[in-house]
Coordinates of C-alpha atoms in Angstrom, one line a residue:
M7 CA -12.0 19.6 8.8
K8 CA -15.0 18.3 6.2
K9 CA -16.7 21.6 6.7
A10 CA -13.4 23.5 6.2
V11 CA -12.6 21.6 3.0
I12 CA -16.0 22.1 1.4
A13 CA -15.9 25.9 2.3
A14 CA -12.3 26.2 0.8
L15 CA -13.7 24.3 -2.4
G16 CA -16.5 26.0 -2.6
L17 CA -14.3 29.3 -2.2
A18 CA -12.1 28.4 -4.9
A19 CA -14.8 27.8 -7.5
G20 CA -16.7 30.4 -6.7
A21 CA -13.8 33.1 -7.1
G22 CA -13.0 31.4 -10.3
A23 CA -16.6 31.9 -11.7
H24 CA -16.5 35.6 -10.9
A25 CA -13.0 36.2 -12.3
Q26 CA -13.6 34.3 -15.3
T27 CA -10.9 31.9 -14.1
N28 CA -10.6 28.7 -16.4
V29 CA -11.3 26.1 -13.7
T30 CA -10.6 22.4 -13.9
L31 CA -12.0 19.8 -11.4
Y32 CA -10.0 16.1 -11.5
G33 CA -9.0 13.3 -9.8
I34 CA -8.0 9.7 -9.1
V35 CA -9.9 7.0 -7.6
D36 CA -7.7 4.2 -6.9
A37 CA -8.3 0.7 -4.9
A38 CA -6.5 -2.5 -4.5
F39 CA -6.1 -5.8 -2.5
V40 CA -2.6 -5.7 -1.3
G41 CA -0.7 -8.9 -0.3
E42 CA 3.0 -8.6 1.6
S43 CA 5.2 -11.1 2.9
G44 CA 8.7 -11.8 4.1
G45 CA 8.6 -9.5 6.8
S46 CA 8.7 -10.4 10.7
A47 CA 4.7 -9.5 10.5
G48 CA 4.1 -12.4 8.5
H49 CA 1.8 -12.6 5.3
M50 CA -0.4 -9.8 5.4
T51 CA -3.5 -9.1 3.1
K52 CA -5.4 -5.8 3.4
L53 CA -7.4 -3.2 1.0
T54 CA -5.4 -0.1 0.1
S55 CA -6.3 2.9 -1.2
G56 CA -4.0 4.2 -4.2
A57 CA -1.6 1.5 -4.7
A58 CA -1.4 2.3 -8.4
S59 CA -1.7 6.1 -7.9
A60 CA -2.6 7.9 -4.9
S61 CA -6.3 8.8 -5.0
R62 CA -7.0 12.5 -5.0
I63 CA -9.5 15.2 -5.7
G64 CA -8.1 18.7 -7.3
F65 CA -8.9 22.0 -8.5
R66 CA -6.6 24.0 -11.1
G67 CA -7.3 27.2 -12.8
T68 CA -5.8 29.6 -15.2
E69 CA -6.8 33.5 -15.8
E70 CA -5.2 35.1 -18.8
L71 CA -4.0 38.6 -17.7
G72 CA -2.7 40.0 -21.2
D73 CA 0.6 40.6 -22.8
G74 CA 1.5 37.0 -22.4
M75 CA 0.8 36.8 -18.8
S76 CA -1.2 34.5 -17.0
A77 CA -2.0 33.5 -13.2
F78 CA -2.7 29.8 -12.2
F79 CA -3.3 27.8 -9.2
T80 CA -3.4 24.2 -8.1
L81 CA -5.2 23.1 -4.7
E82 CA -4.9 19.2 -4.6
T83 CA -6.2 17.0 -1.6
G84 CA -5.5 13.2 -1.1
V85 CA -8.0 10.8 0.1
K86 CA -8.3 7.2 1.3
I87 CA -10.9 5.1 -0.8
D88 CA -10.6 2.2 1.7
T89 CA -12.0 4.5 4.7
G90 CA -13.0 7.7 3.4
E91 CA -10.2 10.0 5.3
E92 CA -7.9 12.5 4.6
D93 CA -4.7 10.8 3.5
A94 CA -2.5 13.3 5.7
A95 CA -4.5 14.0 8.9
G96 CA -4.6 17.5 9.9
T97 CA -4.1 18.9 6.4
I98 CA -6.6 19.8 3.6
F99 CA -4.2 20.3 0.4
N100 CA -1.3 18.1 1.5
R101 CA -0.6 16.9 -1.9
Q102 CA 0.0 20.5 -3.6
A103 CA -1.2 23.9 -2.8
F104 CA 0.3 26.9 -5.1
V105 CA -0.3 30.1 -6.5
G106 CA 2.2 31.5 -9.6
L107 CA 2.4 33.7 -12.5
G108 CA 3.5 32.5 -16.0
T109 CA 5.1 35.2 -18.3
K110 CA 7.1 34.5 -21.7
A111 CA 10.2 34.2 -19.4
G112 CA 8.7 31.4 -17.6
A113 CA 6.5 30.6 -14.6
V114 CA 7.0 31.4 -11.0
A115 CA 5.0 29.3 -8.3
L116 CA 4.5 29.8 -4.6
G117 CA 3.5 26.9 -2.2
R118 CA 3.4 23.4 -1.5
Q119 CA 5.1 21.9 -4.8
Y120 CA 6.7 18.8 -6.3
T121 CA 10.5 18.9 -6.4
P122 CA 12.1 18.2 -9.4
Y123 CA 13.7 15.0 -8.4
H124 CA 10.3 13.6 -7.7
T125 CA 9.3 14.8 -11.4
T126 CA 12.3 13.1 -13.1
L127 CA 11.1 9.6 -11.4
T128 CA 7.9 9.9 -11.8
A129 CA 7.5 11.5 -15.4
V130 CA 10.8 10.1 -17.0
A131 CA 12.5 7.1 -15.3
D132 CA 10.2 4.9 -13.8
P133 CA 8.0 2.7 -16.3
F134 CA 5.6 2.4 -13.0
G135 CA 5.4 6.1 -12.5
T136 CA 6.4 5.2 -9.0
G137 CA 3.1 3.4 -8.3
Y138 CA 2.2 -0.4 -7.9
A139 CA 4.5 -3.0 -6.4
G140 CA 7.1 -2.4 -9.1
T141 CA 7.9 1.3 -8.2
S142 CA 10.9 2.8 -8.0
K143 CA 10.2 3.5 -4.5
N144 CA 11.4 0.2 -3.6
L145 CA 15.0 1.1 -3.6
F146 CA 15.6 5.0 -4.9
P147 CA 14.9 7.3 -2.1
D148 CA 11.9 9.0 -3.3
N149 CA 9.9 9.8 -0.1
G150 CA 9.4 12.3 2.6
T151 CA 10.8 15.6 1.4
N152 CA 12.1 14.3 -1.7
V153 CA 8.6 14.0 -3.1
R154 CA 7.2 17.8 -2.4
A155 CA 7.8 20.5 0.3
S156 CA 6.4 23.1 1.7
N157 CA 7.0 27.1 1.7
A158 CA 8.4 26.1 -1.8
V159 CA 9.3 29.0 -4.8
T160 CA 9.8 27.5 -8.2
Y161 CA 10.6 28.6 -11.5
A162 CA 10.4 27.1 -15.2
S163 CA 11.8 28.4 -18.0
P164 CA 10.6 28.2 -21.5
K165 CA 11.3 25.4 -23.7
V166 CA 13.8 26.0 -26.3
N167 CA 15.0 23.4 -28.9
G168 CA 13.2 20.8 -26.5
A169 CA 15.3 22.0 -23.5
H170 CA 14.0 23.6 -20.5
V171 CA 15.2 24.4 -16.7
E172 CA 13.5 24.0 -13.4
L173 CA 14.7 25.8 -10.2
F174 CA 13.6 24.7 -6.7
Y175 CA 13.7 26.6 -3.2
S176 CA 12.0 25.4 0.0
A177 CA 12.4 27.6 3.0
G178 CA 13.2 25.6 6.4
E179 CA 11.4 29.1 8.4
Q180 CA 13.5 28.3 11.5
S181 CA 15.3 30.4 13.8
V182 CA 18.1 29.0 12.2
L183 CA 18.3 30.3 8.8
S184 CA 19.5 26.9 7.0
A185 CA 17.6 24.6 9.5
G186 CA 15.2 22.9 7.2
R187 CA 15.9 24.4 4.1
Q188 CA 16.0 22.6 1.0
F189 CA 17.0 23.2 -3.1
G190 CA 17.5 21.8 -6.1
G191 CA 16.7 21.9 -9.7
A192 CA 16.5 20.1 -13.1
V193 CA 17.2 20.0 -16.9
D194 CA 15.1 18.3 -19.1
Y195 CA 15.4 17.7 -22.9
A196 CA 13.3 16.3 -25.0
S197 CA 13.4 15.5 -28.8
G198 CA 11.2 13.0 -30.7
P199 CA 11.2 9.5 -28.9
L200 CA 13.7 10.6 -26.6
R201 CA 13.5 12.5 -23.2
V202 CA 16.7 13.0 -20.8
R203 CA 16.2 14.9 -17.5
L204 CA 19.0 15.6 -14.9
A205 CA 17.8 16.7 -11.0
Y206 CA 19.7 17.7 -8.1
N207 CA 18.3 17.8 -4.5
N208 CA 19.9 19.3 -1.6
K209 CA 18.1 19.3 1.9
N210 CA 19.3 20.3 5.5
T211 CA 17.8 17.8 8.0
D212 CA 18.8 20.5 11.0
V213 CA 16.2 21.3 13.6
A214 CA 17.1 24.3 15.0
A215 CA 14.5 24.0 18.0
T216 CA 16.2 21.1 19.5
G217 CA 19.8 22.1 18.3
T218 CA 20.1 18.8 16.2
H219 CA 22.5 19.1 13.4
H220 CA 23.0 16.7 10.7
D221 CA 25.0 16.8 7.4
L222 CA 23.5 17.5 4.5
G223 CA 21.8 15.3 2.4
R224 CA 22.6 15.3 -1.5
N225 CA 20.6 13.5 -4.5
T226 CA 21.7 13.6 -8.0
L227 CA 19.4 11.4 -10.6
L228 CA 19.6 10.9 -14.2
G229 CA 16.7 9.7 -16.0
A230 CA 15.9 8.8 -19.6
N231 CA 13.3 7.1 -21.8
Y232 CA 13.2 6.3 -25.4
D233 CA 9.7 5.3 -27.0
V234 CA 10.2 3.1 -30.3
K235 CA 6.3 2.8 -30.3
W236 CA 6.1 -0.8 -29.5
V237 CA 7.8 -1.1 -26.6
K238 CA 9.5 2.2 -24.4
L239 CA 12.3 1.5 -22.7
Y240 CA 13.5 3.4 -19.2
A241 CA 16.6 4.2 -17.3
A242 CA 17.8 5.9 -14.3
Y243 CA 21.1 6.1 -12.3
G244 CA 21.0 8.2 -8.8
I245 CA 23.9 9.0 -6.6
D246 CA 22.8 9.4 -2.7
K247 CA 25.2 11.4 -0.4
G248 CA 25.0 12.7 3.4
A249 CA 22.3 12.1 6.3
G250 CA 19.1 11.6 5.3
S251 CA 19.7 11.4 1.8
A252 CA 18.5 7.7 1.6
T253 CA 16.0 7.2 4.5
L254 CA 14.3 3.9 4.4
G255 CA 10.7 3.9 3.2
N256 CA 10.0 1.1 6.4
A257 CA 11.8 2.5 8.8
N258 CA 10.2 0.1 12.0
N259 CA 12.6 -2.6 11.6
P260 CA 10.2 -4.8 9.6
Y261 CA 12.6 -7.8 9.3
G262 CA 13.2 -7.8 13.1
G263 CA 16.9 -8.6 14.6
V264 CA 19.5 -5.9 13.8
K265 CA 17.8 -2.6 12.8
P266 CA 18.7 -1.5 9.1
T267 CA 20.9 1.4 8.6
P268 CA 19.9 4.1 6.2
S269 CA 23.1 4.5 3.7
T270 CA 24.5 7.7 3.6
D271 CA 26.4 6.8 0.6
G272 CA 24.8 4.7 -2.1
R273 CA 24.2 4.4 -5.9
D274 CA 20.8 3.3 -7.5
L275 CA 20.2 1.7 -10.7
L276 CA 16.8 1.2 -12.8
L277 CA 16.5 -0.2 -16.2
G278 CA 12.7 -1.0 -17.6
F279 CA 10.4 -0.9 -19.9
S280 CA 6.3 -0.3 -20.7
A281 CA 4.9 -2.2 -23.8
P282 CA 1.4 -1.9 -25.0
V283 CA 0.1 -5.6 -25.2
G284 CA -3.6 -6.2 -26.1
P285 CA -6.0 -3.9 -24.3
G286 CA -3.5 -2.6 -21.9
T287 CA 0.0 -2.1 -20.7
L288 CA 2.7 -4.4 -19.5
M289 CA 5.2 -2.9 -17.2
F290 CA 8.5 -4.1 -15.8
S291 CA 11.7 -2.8 -14.2
T292 CA 14.8 -4.2 -12.1
Q293 CA 16.6 -2.1 -9.7
H294 CA 19.9 -2.3 -7.4
K295 CA 21.2 -0.7 -4.5
D296 CA 24.9 -0.2 -4.0
D297 CA 25.4 0.7 -0.4
R298 CA 28.9 2.1 -0.7
T299 CA 29.5 2.5 3.6
H300 CA 31.2 0.1 5.7
F301 CA 27.8 -1.7 6.3
N302 CA 27.3 -2.7 2.7
Q303 CA 23.7 -3.2 2.6
D304 CA 22.8 -3.6 -1.2
A305 CA 19.6 -4.8 -2.6
T306 CA 18.3 -5.9 -5.8
S307 CA 14.9 -6.1 -7.0
W308 CA 12.3 -6.5 -10.0
G309 CA 8.5 -5.9 -10.2
I310 CA 6.2 -6.7 -13.4
G311 CA 2.8 -5.2 -13.7
Y312 CA 0.2 -5.2 -16.2
L313 CA -2.7 -2.6 -16.7
Y314 CA -6.0 -3.4 -18.4
A315 CA -8.0 -0.7 -20.2
L316 CA -11.5 -0.8 -19.8
T317 CA -11.9 2.7 -21.1
K318 CA -9.6 5.5 -21.5
R319 CA -10.3 6.7 -17.8
T320 CA -10.7 3.1 -16.1
G321 CA -8.5 0.3 -15.8
L322 CA -8.1 -2.8 -13.9
Y323 CA -4.2 -3.5 -12.5
A324 CA -1.9 -6.3 -11.6
A325 CA 1.4 -6.2 -10.3
Y326 CA 4.1 -8.1 -8.5
A327 CA 7.6 -7.5 -7.0
H328 CA 10.4 -8.8 -4.9
I329 CA 13.6 -7.5 -3.2
D330 CA 16.8 -9.5 -2.3
N331 CA 18.3 -7.9 0.8
K332 CA 21.9 -8.2 1.3
N333 CA 23.7 -7.8 5.2
G334 CA 20.7 -6.7 6.8
A335 CA 19.4 -4.4 4.4
G336 CA 15.9 -3.6 5.2
Y337 CA 14.3 -2.2 1.9
T338 CA 10.5 -3.4 1.2
V339 CA 8.2 -3.8 -1.5
A340 CA 6.2 -0.7 -1.6
N341 CA 3.2 1.0 -3.8
N342 CA 2.5 4.2 -4.3
T343 CA 1.3 5.1 -1.0
E344 CA 2.6 2.4 1.6
P345 CA 6.2 1.4 2.1
G346 CA 5.2 -2.0 2.5
T347 CA 5.9 -4.6 5.3
G348 CA 8.2 -7.6 3.4
N349 CA 10.3 -8.4 0.6
T350 CA 7.4 -9.6 -1.7
G351 CA 4.3 -8.0 -2.8
Y352 CA 1.6 -7.8 -5.1
N353 CA -1.4 -5.6 -6.0
L354 CA -4.9 -6.3 -7.8
G355 CA -6.4 -3.2 -8.3
I356 CA -9.3 -0.5 -10.2
R357 CA -8.2 2.9 -10.9
H358 CA -10.4 5.5 -12.4
T359 CA -9.5 9.0 -13.5
F360 CA -11.6 12.1 -13.8

């Protein structure tokens, strides 16, 4: 696998040089001490890779083709800083792998890509950017295929008066046409200090090979932020309906007893802010899960964090979060790369970007 990664990266770099493609090497190196408590496993302390931002290395490139047209690509792999392993065994570019064409009428890309739903959370709605102990992943269904999907075709329109549209389709590539299929989109508007984004995600969790059939999982998410310089305000409201629409981050029954049931009809609310304080940034959010099934497994969480900037690229961070679960709900304090094992957690880490 290591030889395959090196060969693939070498080919990408070499092809860029011969074709006069503008290739950029980028990445994030992130590691933290993580503490978790409140679950049946008791108090746990560990070294984790990517608590704030998943550690990664990537290549992105563009080539101007003339007449307003350009080709572009991204190849991005995840790494575990604590062990040096790939973040997903048996893969090379599990995080992103796509190629596309951009024109005056918009951009089309093919490959493994982020969903518009996830982009709404990480870029617009969550002051933690879906990282740290305060991540929106604690209660919002931002895991699995809600984050990224393979076999995807995407379209992003040009911006007109601050607005643009994104479309997303992922083929299930099974014998039954609709099995494993996923589609969605987003409308994004930015003007001055305001940014608002409405996203939709629809996924079919049927498995054609086993004859297993489920209802469609549907997620609608409205996210917004407003920057008044001394503080940036965040808000999000989500509607989750159907099987697989709100799977639990930790599905291994972390609290023991009767196993929690994933909600098939819920509402998610987030309010938060980020603010420049001293040499760094203070982040805070509170979230609520309203489970409207007969289980009524609601949950409320809050999180706080601080990123201390040593330079523009390197920072130290600390974060803490707590969840109150109701009626046997099984939500756990996560971070960017782990689902967590209890209802309380903290991170103390360092992040460097390049």
